Amino acid sequence: MMKKKSISASKASLVFFLCQMISALDVPLDSKLLEELSQPPTITQQSPKDYIVDPRENIVIQCEAKGKPPPSFSWTRNGTHFDIDKDEQVTMKPNSGTLVINIMNGGKAEAYEGVYQCTARNERGAAISNNIVIRPSRSPLWTKEKLEPNQVREGDSLVLHCRPPVGLPPPIIFWMDNAFQRLPQSERVSQGLNGDLYFSNVQPEDTREDYICYARFNHTQTIQQKQPISVKVFSTKPVTERPPILLTPTGTTSNKVELRGNVLLLECIAAGLPTPVIRWIKEGGELPANRTFFENFKKTLKIIDVSEADSGNYKCIARNILGSTHHVISVTVKAAPYWITAPRNLVLSPGEDGTLICRANGNPKPSISWLANGVPIAIAPEDPSRKVDGDTIIFSAVQERSSAVYQCNASNEYGYLLANAFVNVLAEPPRILTPANKLYQVILDSPALIDCAYFGSPKPEIEWFKGVKGSILRGNEYVFHDNGTLEIPVAQKDSTGTYTCVARNELGKIQNEVQLEVKDPTMIIKQPEYKVIQRYGHVSFECIIKHDSTLIPTVIWLKDNDELPDDERFLVGKDNLTIMNVTDKDDGTYTCIVNTTLDSVSASAVLTVVAAPPTPAIIYARPNPPFDLELTGQLERSIELSWIPGDENNSPITSFVIEYEDGLHEPGVWHYQTEVPGSQTTVQLKLSPYVNYSFRVIAVNEIGRSQPSEPSEQYLTKSANPDENPSNVQGIGSEPDNLVITWESLKGFQSNGPGLQYKVSWRQKDVDDEWTSVVVANVSKYIVSGTPTFVPYEIKVQALNDLGYAPEPSEVIGHSGEDLPMVAPGNVQVHVINSTLAKVHWDPVPLKSVRGHLQGYKVYYWKVQSLSRRSKRHIEKKILTFRGNKTFGMLPGLEPYSSYKLNVRVVNGKGEGPASPDKVFKTPEGVPSSPSFLKITNPTLDSLTLEWGSPTHPNGVLISYILKFQPINNTHELGPLVEIRIPANESSLILKNLNYSTRYKFYFNAQTSVGSGSQITEEAVTIMDEAGIPRPAVGAGKVQPLYPRIRNVTTAAAETYANISWEYEGPDHANFYVEYGVAGSKEDWKKEIVNGSRSFFVLKGLTPGTAYKVRVGAEGLSGFRSSEDVFETGPAMASRQVDIATQGWFIGLMCAVALLILILLIVCFIRRNKGGKYPVKEKEDAHADPEIQPMKEDDGTFGEYRSLESDAEDHKPLKKGSRTPSDRTVKKEDSDDSLVDYGEGVNGQFNEDGSFIGQYSGKKEKEPAEGNESSEAPSPVNAMNSFV
C-alpha cells in the first residue's frame, strides 16, 4: 500500500516539473513511462523562515519533498547534524521529513530554540530548505511599579506611559477603564505607536482613576494589565492658551529606515491649546497617491507597499491659532533581496547545453552564491560540463552524471532568498508507446489517423513504412505530425494493410506495426414513407439497409426526435416498425437511425391519424394497486424488484411509480425512486449505501394513480464512502480578520455510512500557498481566524465518514471579512445648476482600499449660512447615497443664495470610509417668498396706512417691493389697477387721495434681481364722510361710491308664519321695514317695522295655503327698496303641529350649547395670549412661499421634500401675522418637506444621466440658533397643539 502511494506522488511531481522544461525534450504523460524515469528531489512544503511557536503545544517543523526514487531526509540544527534518534521527544513522520517535537508530554519549547534546515536526498541530488528559526512565543507579566497620581492643570499636556513587557511577538496595546470599555480617543486624546496615551491638553472631564493599559499577546491568546493610573485635573481661571509643541518625536529632525514592501508609519503628536491640527507633506515631492493614509486623527502617516522612490524628507506641521511647529523625518527605504529571475529546473538529454540563471535585487545589492546538492559550489565535486559565471551556471555537453540539485542564495544585511533548481539528464533509448498490432478502421473516403506515440532521450526520429518490406512513405497523400501520427486524408480500399513505425536515436532503434482496414459505408436502400391511417388501425414503416459485411448495424426508431413510447403496441422488426391500434397520440414524425461503430445514417416519415367510426361508451377508472412485490438479485448498489399489476379498469396502465422508505434515517416517509412503462413488471433499482430500504409500487393510467401496494420486505445496504460533497459552499467573513465557511449538510442517507464529518480546506487565492485543512463534526459552519482583510480565498468542503472520503470537491471563491474603507474619494467638484439644485462629481477610490464589496458613495451636505443674513443656524446634515460605482449625482432641495459644504465618503458592507475634504459652494439668488405680513391701519376719508414685514426667505438681496391696488364696488367689480414700486428698506406707506367709503384690494410682493416673489393680498375700506355728503372724485383710478341696496331676499314659510331674510350694502345704522300683501291683490301693502338693524323678520298671522308678495325697505332712504319676492304658506292641518323652536326644552338645550361654546372660546383666548397672537380670519389670496410649493408631477423635476428639523419645530407658536387660506389649510413660510421621499424603494430615483438615485437621511448637529431663520408658519396640527 505504501509503495503505491510513493509511485503516485512521484508521478504527479514529474508531470509538474516536466511542464517547466527548457530543453526540447518532451515526455508523454504515459503512466508506465513515468514510473520508470528518475527525478532529483524537490522541496514541496516547508515551515516559514521565522517560525514562532506556542510553547504549550507540540512543535511541527514541516519538510516535504518529492523525487524518483523517493528522497530520504536529514536535519541540521544551528549548523550541525541533528540526530533525531538520540532525542526521544523528536520524531519524523513516515515518508516525510516533517519533525514533530513533543512538548505536551514533558518537553520544553525553550530547549528547542535554534536554526533548523532540512535536506532531501536521493541518487540524483540533494535539495535543502530555508533556514527555519524556531522561537517560542513569550507573554511576560508586567513589572510591578508604584504609580503616583497625576495632578495636572487644565489646559496642560499629559503623557500616560504604558511601557508594556517585551514579548514575542510584540503585544497589541490598548487603553480601557475598569468596566472594560475602551477609552474614547479624539484629536485631543490619542494613543501613540509606542502605546503611550497622549493628551494635547487636559480638560476637567479627563479626571478619573482607571486609566488602564492592556497588552494582548495574540500568539498565546493572553492579555496582561498594567496597574490603573489616576489623573486629577484642577482648574485655573482663566485657562491660558498655548502654541503647539511636539510631544513626539522630540527635536526638529529624526531618521527612519524601512524595508521595501513594508508599511511605513510616521507619527507626530503635539500639545497645545486649542488642540493643534497635524498636516503632513513630503519635501520636494508629493505623497504617493493611492498608498497614503492618515490614521489616529492625522497624527500618523501611513504609506503601504513602500519602495525606494518613497525615500526622502517628510515634514509634519502642528498648528493652532497661536502658531505652529514642525518636525522633519528623513526616511530611507532599504530592500531585502527579491527575485528578478529565479532559477528554473532543467531537463536535458546527454550532450545538450543549458543554463541556470539566478538574478535578484535589493538595497544594498545582494550577493549571489551557488551550492550544489547543499554544498558550496567551490568545494563541491567538480563537473567539467559546469561553469559558474556570477549569477549564471552554464552547462555544456552534459552527461547523465551531471544530474544534481543546485541552490542559489541571494543575501544582504536585511535577509536572504534560497531557491532549489535541479538539472536532470536523461539518457533513454527510443520507446513506442502505441500498442503493437493495433487495428484502425475507417469508412471509405474519410480521413485515417494512425498513431505512433514515442519517447526517447535524445529525441528519436520517426519514419513510416507500408508493409513488412515496403519503402518509406513520402508524398502529398500523407501528412506526418510531430507527435508521430500518420494521416491519410482520403482513405481508399487500397489503403488497407500493415503500417510500420520506426523510432531511432543514438541509443537504439525500435519499430511497431499497426493495421488499417477501410470499410464500405452504411446506406438505407428503402426509406420509410408518409402514411395516413384511421384511428385504431395498424400501420408499418420500412427501413431496409445495406452495410459492410464486417460491421454490425444497430437500428433505432425515434418519434418526434425522442425515444418511442414504451408501449407494447409499437413492434420493432428487423426492417420495419409496426404500430397496432393507432391513437391520436401516435401522430408525428418517425425516424429510422442506423449506427455502426464507424458511421451513422437516418431517414424519416410522417404519420397522420384520422377519425374512426364511433364506439360505445366505456366506464374508466383508476387501476387497482399492484401486489406480490418480490426482491431478487441483491447487490451492494442495486436490487431487482418485481410485482404483479392489478386490474387496469378499462384504461391501460401507462406507467408504474416506485417509491422507497428509509427505515434507518426517515422511517414512515416515502420518497420517489423511479418510474417505468406500464408494460414492465420488473425493474433494476440503484441503491445507496447505509440505507434500510423497503419499496412500494403505484400504477398509473389516464384516469389517475392507484393506491400504493403493500411494502416489500426490507433490505439494508452496506456502508461506503460518501458519494457526494456538501452543496452551497460559501465563504463570507463576519469580522475583518476572519472567514466564515458555511455549507448545506448532507441529508441522512447521503452520508453512506456512520461517522459523517467534513474536511474543510482553504487557501488564499492568487498566492502560492498550500491548502490548510481541518476536519469538523457534522456541522454546517467553520470560522477561520487571523485572515487578512477582504482577500479572496479558495474553499472546498469534502464529506467523509468512518469508511473514507467522498470524491474531491470543487473549489469555490469566498472572501474574508470586510473592514472600513481607508481612502476618501478625491477631486470632489460641485457644479451649481440653479438656485435649488447642484451636481457633485468625484473620483472613485481604488478598489484595493475599499477593503470590501463596494456598495456606493454617500454625499454629506449641509447649509452653512444664508448669504442674505449673516447669522448661523442649526446645522442640518443631509445624506444622499449613490449605489454602485457612481461618480456623480444631484443635490436637490437647496436653499437659494446660501453657502453650503459637502464631503463624499465611500461605503462598503462594513460601513463608511473617511470623508473627503469639505467642499464649499454657493447657490445663486432666487425669487423671494411673500412678505411675512401686510397690515392696513389708520383708515381716513381718503387714505390708508400700509405696514408690512420683510420676506421670511429673501433668497437673495431685496431690491424693491411692488404694491398694486384697485377699488371694488358693491357688485364686487374691480376698478383700474394702480402699481407702486417701493424701496426695499421701507416697511410702511401712507396711501393718500383715495375715495371715501370705498373698498380697496391690495397685492403686495417683494423683488430680487432674479424676479418677483409670491404676493400677499389684503382688503380695506376708507371711512364715510361725516356729513354723509359725497366728496368729489379726485384723480384717475377712483370708483364713485354706490347707493345702498338690499338684495337676496329669501323666505321660508309655514302654515301661518314666514321667516324673511335679506342682505344689505350701504351706510351703517339703517332702520328696515317689511311690506307684504296677498299676491295678485290690489290691496295696499302692509308694513311691519324691523326692530334694530337686523337682517331678518318673522311675519305672523298669515292665512294657510295663501300666496303672498313681500319686499324690504330702509327708513329715511326714499325709494330704496328690494325687489319683490313671492311665497306661499302651507295648507291647514287637522291638528296643529308643535313648533320645536318654541318649546322650552329645546330653548334650554340651545342655551346650554351656547354657554359651552362661550367657555371654550374663553379658554382658547387665554391659551392664545400665552403662545402668541393668532389671526381669526385669513384671506383666500393669502401669500404662499414659492420655495416650498410642490413641483408638478408632470414637469420632470423632483417632488416635494421637507427638512428633517421641521419635525422639531412643529410645536412652535404661530408667528404674528401668519395667515390661513380660506380652504382651511395652512401653507408654511418655511420648507416642511423631506428628501426622505427620495429614498430607495420610493419614487425617489432620477434618470441614468447621473442624477439622484440615492437614499436620503438627515443628521443634526447642535449650534446656537440665531435670528428667525428656522422659524416656520404652523400647520393645522401645530395650531391645534398650541391651543391645548
GROMACS .gro file of C-alpha atoms in nm, residues 955-1218:
model
  264
  955ASN     CA    1  -3.349   8.413  -0.122
  956GLY     CA    2  -3.123   8.699  -0.231
  957VAL     CA    3  -3.083   9.074  -0.197
  958LEU     CA    4  -3.417   9.258  -0.200
  959ILE     CA    5  -3.420   9.547  -0.448
  960SER     CA    6  -3.780   9.671  -0.404
  961TYR     CA    7  -4.142   9.597  -0.313
  962ILE     CA    8  -4.427   9.610  -0.565
  963LEU     CA    9  -4.769   9.736  -0.442
  964LYS     CA   10  -5.072   9.702  -0.666
  965PHE     CA   11  -5.425   9.806  -0.564
  966GLN     CA   12  -5.768   9.863  -0.718
  967PRO     CA   13  -6.112   9.964  -0.589
  968ILE     CA   14  -6.402   9.719  -0.556
  969ASN     CA   15  -6.762   9.841  -0.597
  970ASN     CA   16  -7.071   9.694  -0.429
  971THR     CA   17  -7.117   9.441  -0.708
  972HIS     CA   18  -6.763   9.316  -0.649
  973GLU     CA   19  -6.646   9.457  -0.977
  974LEU     CA   20  -6.281   9.562  -0.987
  975GLY     CA   21  -6.168   9.906  -1.089
  976PRO     CA   22  -5.843  10.015  -1.257
  977LEU     CA   23  -5.519   9.866  -1.120
  978VAL     CA   24  -5.254  10.104  -0.985
  979GLU     CA   25  -4.888   9.990  -0.933
  980ILE     CA   26  -4.631  10.149  -0.699
  981ARG     CA   27  -4.262  10.047  -0.660
  982ILE     CA   28  -4.133  10.091  -0.302
  983PRO     CA   29  -3.765  10.085  -0.192
  984ALA     CA   30  -3.655   9.766  -0.020
  985ASN     CA   31  -3.561   9.941   0.303
  986GLU     CA   32  -3.917  10.070   0.366
  987SER     CA   33  -4.161   9.889   0.595
  988SER     CA   34  -4.468  10.119   0.580
  989LEU     CA   35  -4.650  10.351   0.341
  990ILE     CA   36  -4.937  10.605   0.373
  991LEU     CA   37  -5.158  10.580   0.065
  992LYS     CA   38  -5.339  10.909   0.005
  993ASN     CA   39  -5.600  11.059  -0.232
  994LEU     CA   40  -5.833  10.758  -0.205
  995ASN     CA   41  -6.215  10.767  -0.236
  996TYR     CA   42  -6.414  10.778   0.083
  997SER     CA   43  -6.619  10.477   0.193
  998THR     CA   44  -6.459  10.263  -0.076
  999ARG     CA   45  -6.323   9.906  -0.053
 1000TYR     CA   46  -5.978   9.850  -0.197
 1001LYS     CA   47  -5.792   9.531  -0.271
 1002PHE     CA   48  -5.413   9.531  -0.233
 1003TYR     CA   49  -5.150   9.297  -0.388
 1004PHE     CA   50  -4.805   9.315  -0.234
 1005ASN     CA   51  -4.480   9.127  -0.314
 1006ALA     CA   52  -4.100   9.160  -0.293
 1007GLN     CA   53  -3.837   9.154  -0.569
 1008THR     CA   54  -3.477   9.037  -0.605
 1009SER     CA   55  -3.259   9.070  -0.912
 1010VAL     CA   56  -3.398   8.732  -1.027
 1011GLY     CA   57  -3.763   8.836  -1.020
 1012SER     CA   58  -4.075   8.888  -0.814
 1013GLY     CA   59  -4.181   8.655  -0.540
 1014SER     CA   60  -4.522   8.539  -0.422
 1015GLN     CA   61  -4.770   8.812  -0.338
 1016ILE     CA   62  -4.979   8.867  -0.029
 1017THR     CA   63  -5.326   9.025  -0.061
 1018GLU     CA   64  -5.542   9.230   0.173
 1019GLU     CA   65  -5.861   9.441   0.155
 1020ALA     CA   66  -5.955   9.761   0.341
 1021VAL     CA   67  -6.225  10.035   0.331
 1022THR     CA   68  -6.189  10.410   0.367
 1023ILE     CA   69  -6.438  10.571   0.610
 1024MET     CA   70  -6.756  10.765   0.509
 1025ASP     CA   71  -6.773  11.145   0.512
 1026GLU     CA   72  -6.914  11.256   0.849
 1027ALA     CA   73  -7.179  11.478   0.683
 1028GLY     CA   74  -7.288  11.196   0.456
 1029ILE     CA   75  -7.224  11.422   0.155
 1030PRO     CA   76  -7.040  11.257  -0.130
 1031ARG     CA   77  -6.698  11.405  -0.196
 1032PRO     CA   78  -6.592  11.486  -0.548
 1033ALA     CA   79  -6.367  11.231  -0.718
 1034VAL     CA   80  -6.000  11.312  -0.707
 1035GLY     CA   81  -5.766  11.180  -0.974
 1036ALA     CA   82  -5.786  10.881  -1.200
 1037GLY     CA   83  -5.842  10.526  -1.096
 1038LYS     CA   84  -6.109  10.620  -0.830
 1039VAL     CA   85  -6.453  10.448  -0.807
 1040GLN     CA   86  -6.755  10.667  -0.718
 1041PRO     CA   87  -6.941  10.547  -0.405
 1042LEU     CA   88  -7.253  10.334  -0.483
 1043TYR     CA   89  -7.603  10.388  -0.332
 1044PRO     CA   90  -7.709  10.143  -0.065
 1045ARG     CA   91  -7.908   9.840  -0.173
 1046ILE     CA   92  -8.098   9.540  -0.038
 1047ARG     CA   93  -8.070   9.214  -0.225
 1048ASN     CA   94  -8.114   8.836  -0.198
 1049VAL     CA   95  -8.448   8.849  -0.016
 1050THR     CA   96  -8.540   8.491   0.081
 1051THR     CA   97  -8.845   8.342   0.252
 1052ALA     CA   98  -8.921   8.024   0.448
 1053ALA     CA   99  -9.299   7.980   0.500
 1054ALA     CA  100  -9.502   7.760   0.736
 1055GLU     CA  101  -9.883   7.740   0.785
 1056THR     CA  102  -9.937   8.080   0.949
 1057TYR     CA  103  -9.596   8.249   0.952
 1058ALA     CA  104  -9.289   8.310   0.733
 1059ASN     CA  105  -8.919   8.390   0.802
 1060ILE     CA  106  -8.795   8.676   0.583
 1061SER     CA  107  -8.414   8.742   0.544
 1062TRP     CA  108  -8.205   8.970   0.321
 1063GLU     CA  109  -7.857   9.118   0.252
 1064TYR     CA  110  -7.777   9.490   0.289
 1065GLU     CA  111  -7.499   9.706   0.143
 1066GLY     CA  112  -7.473  10.070   0.241
 1067PRO     CA  113  -7.427  10.303   0.539
 1068ASP     CA  114  -7.446  10.159   0.888
 1069HIS     CA  115  -7.736  10.203   1.132
 1070ALA     CA  116  -8.014  10.170   0.870
 1071ASN     CA  117  -8.371  10.102   1.002
 1072PHE     CA  118  -8.551   9.838   0.795
 1073TYR     CA  119  -8.920   9.760   0.736
 1074VAL     CA  120  -9.101   9.472   0.566
 1075GLU     CA  121  -9.402   9.522   0.337
 1076TYR     CA  122  -9.626   9.233   0.234
 1077GLY     CA  123  -9.966   9.153   0.086
 1078VAL     CA  124 -10.167   8.882  -0.092
 1079ALA     CA  125 -10.018   8.811  -0.434
 1080GLY     CA  126 -10.233   8.940  -0.724
 1081SER     CA  127 -10.441   9.161  -0.491
 1082LYS     CA  128 -10.471   9.538  -0.539
 1083GLU     CA  129 -10.487   9.599  -0.165
 1084ASP     CA  130 -10.231   9.832  -0.009
 1085TRP     CA  131  -9.905   9.685   0.120
 1086LYS     CA  132  -9.900   9.603   0.491
 1087LYS     CA  133  -9.592   9.741   0.668
 1088GLU     CA  134  -9.402   9.593   0.961
 1089ILE     CA  135  -9.111   9.781   1.129
 1090VAL     CA  136  -8.795   9.574   1.196
 1091ASN     CA  137  -8.653   9.616   1.546
 1092GLY     CA  138  -8.290   9.744   1.520
 1093SER     CA  139  -8.070   9.682   1.221
 1094ARG     CA  140  -8.136   9.308   1.196
 1095SER     CA  141  -8.148   9.146   0.852
 1096PHE     CA  142  -8.437   8.907   0.924
 1097PHE     CA  143  -8.804   8.928   1.035
 1098VAL     CA  144  -9.091   8.684   1.114
 1099LEU     CA  145  -9.433   8.760   0.960
 1100LYS     CA  146  -9.708   8.607   1.175
 1101GLY     CA  147 -10.087   8.567   1.143
 1102LEU     CA  148 -10.078   8.456   0.780
 1103THR     CA  149 -10.358   8.254   0.617
 1104PRO     CA  150 -10.270   7.891   0.542
 1105GLY     CA  151 -10.248   7.792   0.174
 1106THR     CA  152 -10.221   8.153   0.053
 1107ALA     CA  153  -9.966   8.314  -0.184
 1108TYR     CA  154  -9.804   8.634  -0.053
 1109LYS     CA  155  -9.578   8.900  -0.201
 1110VAL     CA  156  -9.306   9.065   0.011
 1111ARG     CA  157  -9.039   9.338  -0.016
 1112VAL     CA  158  -8.789   9.503   0.223
 1113GLY     CA  159  -8.704   9.874   0.255
 1114ALA     CA  160  -8.494  10.116   0.464
 1115GLU     CA  161  -8.631  10.414   0.656
 1116GLY     CA  162  -8.503  10.760   0.550
 1117LEU     CA  163  -8.386  10.648   0.206
 1118SER     CA  164  -8.663  10.739  -0.037
 1119GLY     CA  165  -8.732  10.473  -0.294
 1120PHE     CA  166  -8.469  10.239  -0.150
 1121ARG     CA  167  -8.642   9.902  -0.153
 1122SER     CA  168  -8.564   9.550  -0.258
 1123SER     CA  169  -8.727   9.367  -0.545
 1124GLU     CA  170  -9.043   9.170  -0.470
 1125ASP     CA  171  -9.046   8.806  -0.372
 1126VAL     CA  172  -9.345   8.566  -0.370
 1127PHE     CA  173  -9.405   8.279  -0.128
 1128GLU     CA  174  -9.698   8.054  -0.027
 1129THR     CA  175  -9.794   7.938   0.320
 1130GLY     CA  176  -9.854   7.573   0.390
 1131PRO     CA  177 -10.201   7.407   0.393
 1132ALA     CA  178 -10.403   7.389   0.713
 1133MET     CA  179 -10.353   7.069   0.919
 1134ALA     CA  180 -10.621   6.879   1.107
 1135SER     CA  181 -10.422   6.900   1.425
 1136ARG     CA  182 -10.163   7.177   1.454
 1137GLN     CA  183  -9.801   7.052   1.495
 1138VAL     CA  184  -9.594   7.182   1.780
 1139ASP     CA  185  -9.319   7.430   1.676
 1140ILE     CA  186  -8.996   7.287   1.823
 1141ALA     CA  187  -8.841   7.634   1.822
 1142THR     CA  188  -9.100   7.748   2.077
 1143GLN     CA  189  -9.058   7.452   2.315
 1144GLY     CA  190  -8.891   7.520   2.647
 1145TRP     CA  191  -8.671   7.210   2.647
 1146PHE     CA  192  -8.527   7.300   2.306
 1147ILE     CA  193  -8.458   7.659   2.410
 1148GLY     CA  194  -8.281   7.533   2.725
 1149LEU     CA  195  -8.068   7.290   2.524
 1150MET     CA  196  -7.960   7.564   2.284
 1151CYS     CA  197  -7.870   7.792   2.574
 1152ALA     CA  198  -7.651   7.518   2.728
 1153VAL     CA  199  -7.472   7.462   2.395
 1154ALA     CA  200  -7.413   7.837   2.358
 1155LEU     CA  201  -7.272   7.856   2.712
 1156LEU     CA  202  -7.034   7.566   2.645
 1157ILE     CA  203  -6.910   7.730   2.323
 1158LEU     CA  204  -6.853   8.056   2.512
 1159ILE     CA  205  -6.641   7.877   2.777
 1160LEU     CA  206  -6.431   7.707   2.507
 1161LEU     CA  207  -6.374   8.041   2.335
 1162ILE     CA  208  -6.256   8.198   2.662
 1163VAL     CA  209  -6.010   7.909   2.720
 1164CYS     CA  210  -5.877   7.938   2.366
 1165PHE     CA  211  -5.836   8.314   2.406
 1166ILE     CA  212  -5.630   8.262   2.726
 1167ARG     CA  213  -5.408   8.000   2.561
 1168ARG     CA  214  -5.368   8.222   2.258
 1169ASN     CA  215  -5.240   8.511   2.469
 1170LYS     CA  216  -4.978   8.274   2.618
 1171GLY     CA  217  -4.847   8.136   2.286
 1172GLY     CA  218  -4.872   8.443   2.066
 1173LYS     CA  219  -5.141   8.615   1.869
 1174TYR     CA  220  -5.330   8.419   1.605
 1175PRO     CA  221  -5.536   8.557   1.318
 1176VAL     CA  222  -5.907   8.492   1.334
 1177LYS     CA  223  -5.978   8.528   0.966
 1178GLU     CA  224  -5.748   8.468   0.667
 1179LYS     CA  225  -5.795   8.585   0.312
 1180GLU     CA  226  -5.839   8.344   0.025
 1181ASP     CA  227  -5.545   8.503  -0.152
 1182ALA     CA  228  -5.302   8.466   0.140
 1183HIS     CA  229  -4.940   8.451   0.036
 1184ALA     CA  230  -4.759   8.124  -0.036
 1185ASP     CA  231  -4.381   8.086  -0.035
 1186PRO     CA  232  -4.270   7.989  -0.386
 1187GLU     CA  233  -3.973   7.796  -0.246
 1188ILE     CA  234  -4.199   7.539  -0.078
 1189GLN     CA  235  -4.460   7.493  -0.348
 1190PRO     CA  236  -4.458   7.131  -0.463
 1191MET     CA  237  -4.343   7.092  -0.819
 1192LYS     CA  238  -4.588   6.949  -1.069
 1193GLU     CA  239  -4.567   6.578  -1.125
 1194ASP     CA  240  -4.555   6.614  -1.500
 1195ASP     CA  241  -4.274   6.868  -1.525
 1196GLY     CA  242  -3.998   6.606  -1.490
 1197THR     CA  243  -3.846   6.755  -1.173
 1198PHE     CA  244  -3.825   6.646  -0.811
 1199GLY     CA  245  -4.128   6.607  -0.584
 1200GLU     CA  246  -4.173   6.799  -0.266
 1201TYR     CA  247  -3.946   6.743   0.031
 1202ARG     CA  248  -3.910   6.873   0.384
 1203SER     CA  249  -3.634   6.947   0.625
 1204LEU     CA  250  -3.570   6.690   0.894
 1205GLU     CA  251  -3.560   6.972   1.152
 1206SER     CA  252  -3.915   7.079   1.075
 1207ASP     CA  253  -4.043   6.798   1.297
 1208ALA     CA  254  -3.865   6.952   1.588
 1209GLU     CA  255  -4.021   7.291   1.519
 1210ASP     CA  256  -4.380   7.179   1.460
 1211HIS     CA  257  -4.486   7.284   1.809
 1212LYS     CA  258  -4.351   7.638   1.793
 1213PRO     CA  259  -4.608   7.918   1.847
 1214LEU     CA  260  -4.763   8.070   1.539
 1215LYS     CA  261  -4.586   8.381   1.422
 1216LYS     CA  262  -4.760   8.711   1.438
 1217GLY     CA  263  -4.907   8.793   1.102
 1218SER     CA  264  -4.928   8.436   0.972
   0.00000   0.00000   0.00000
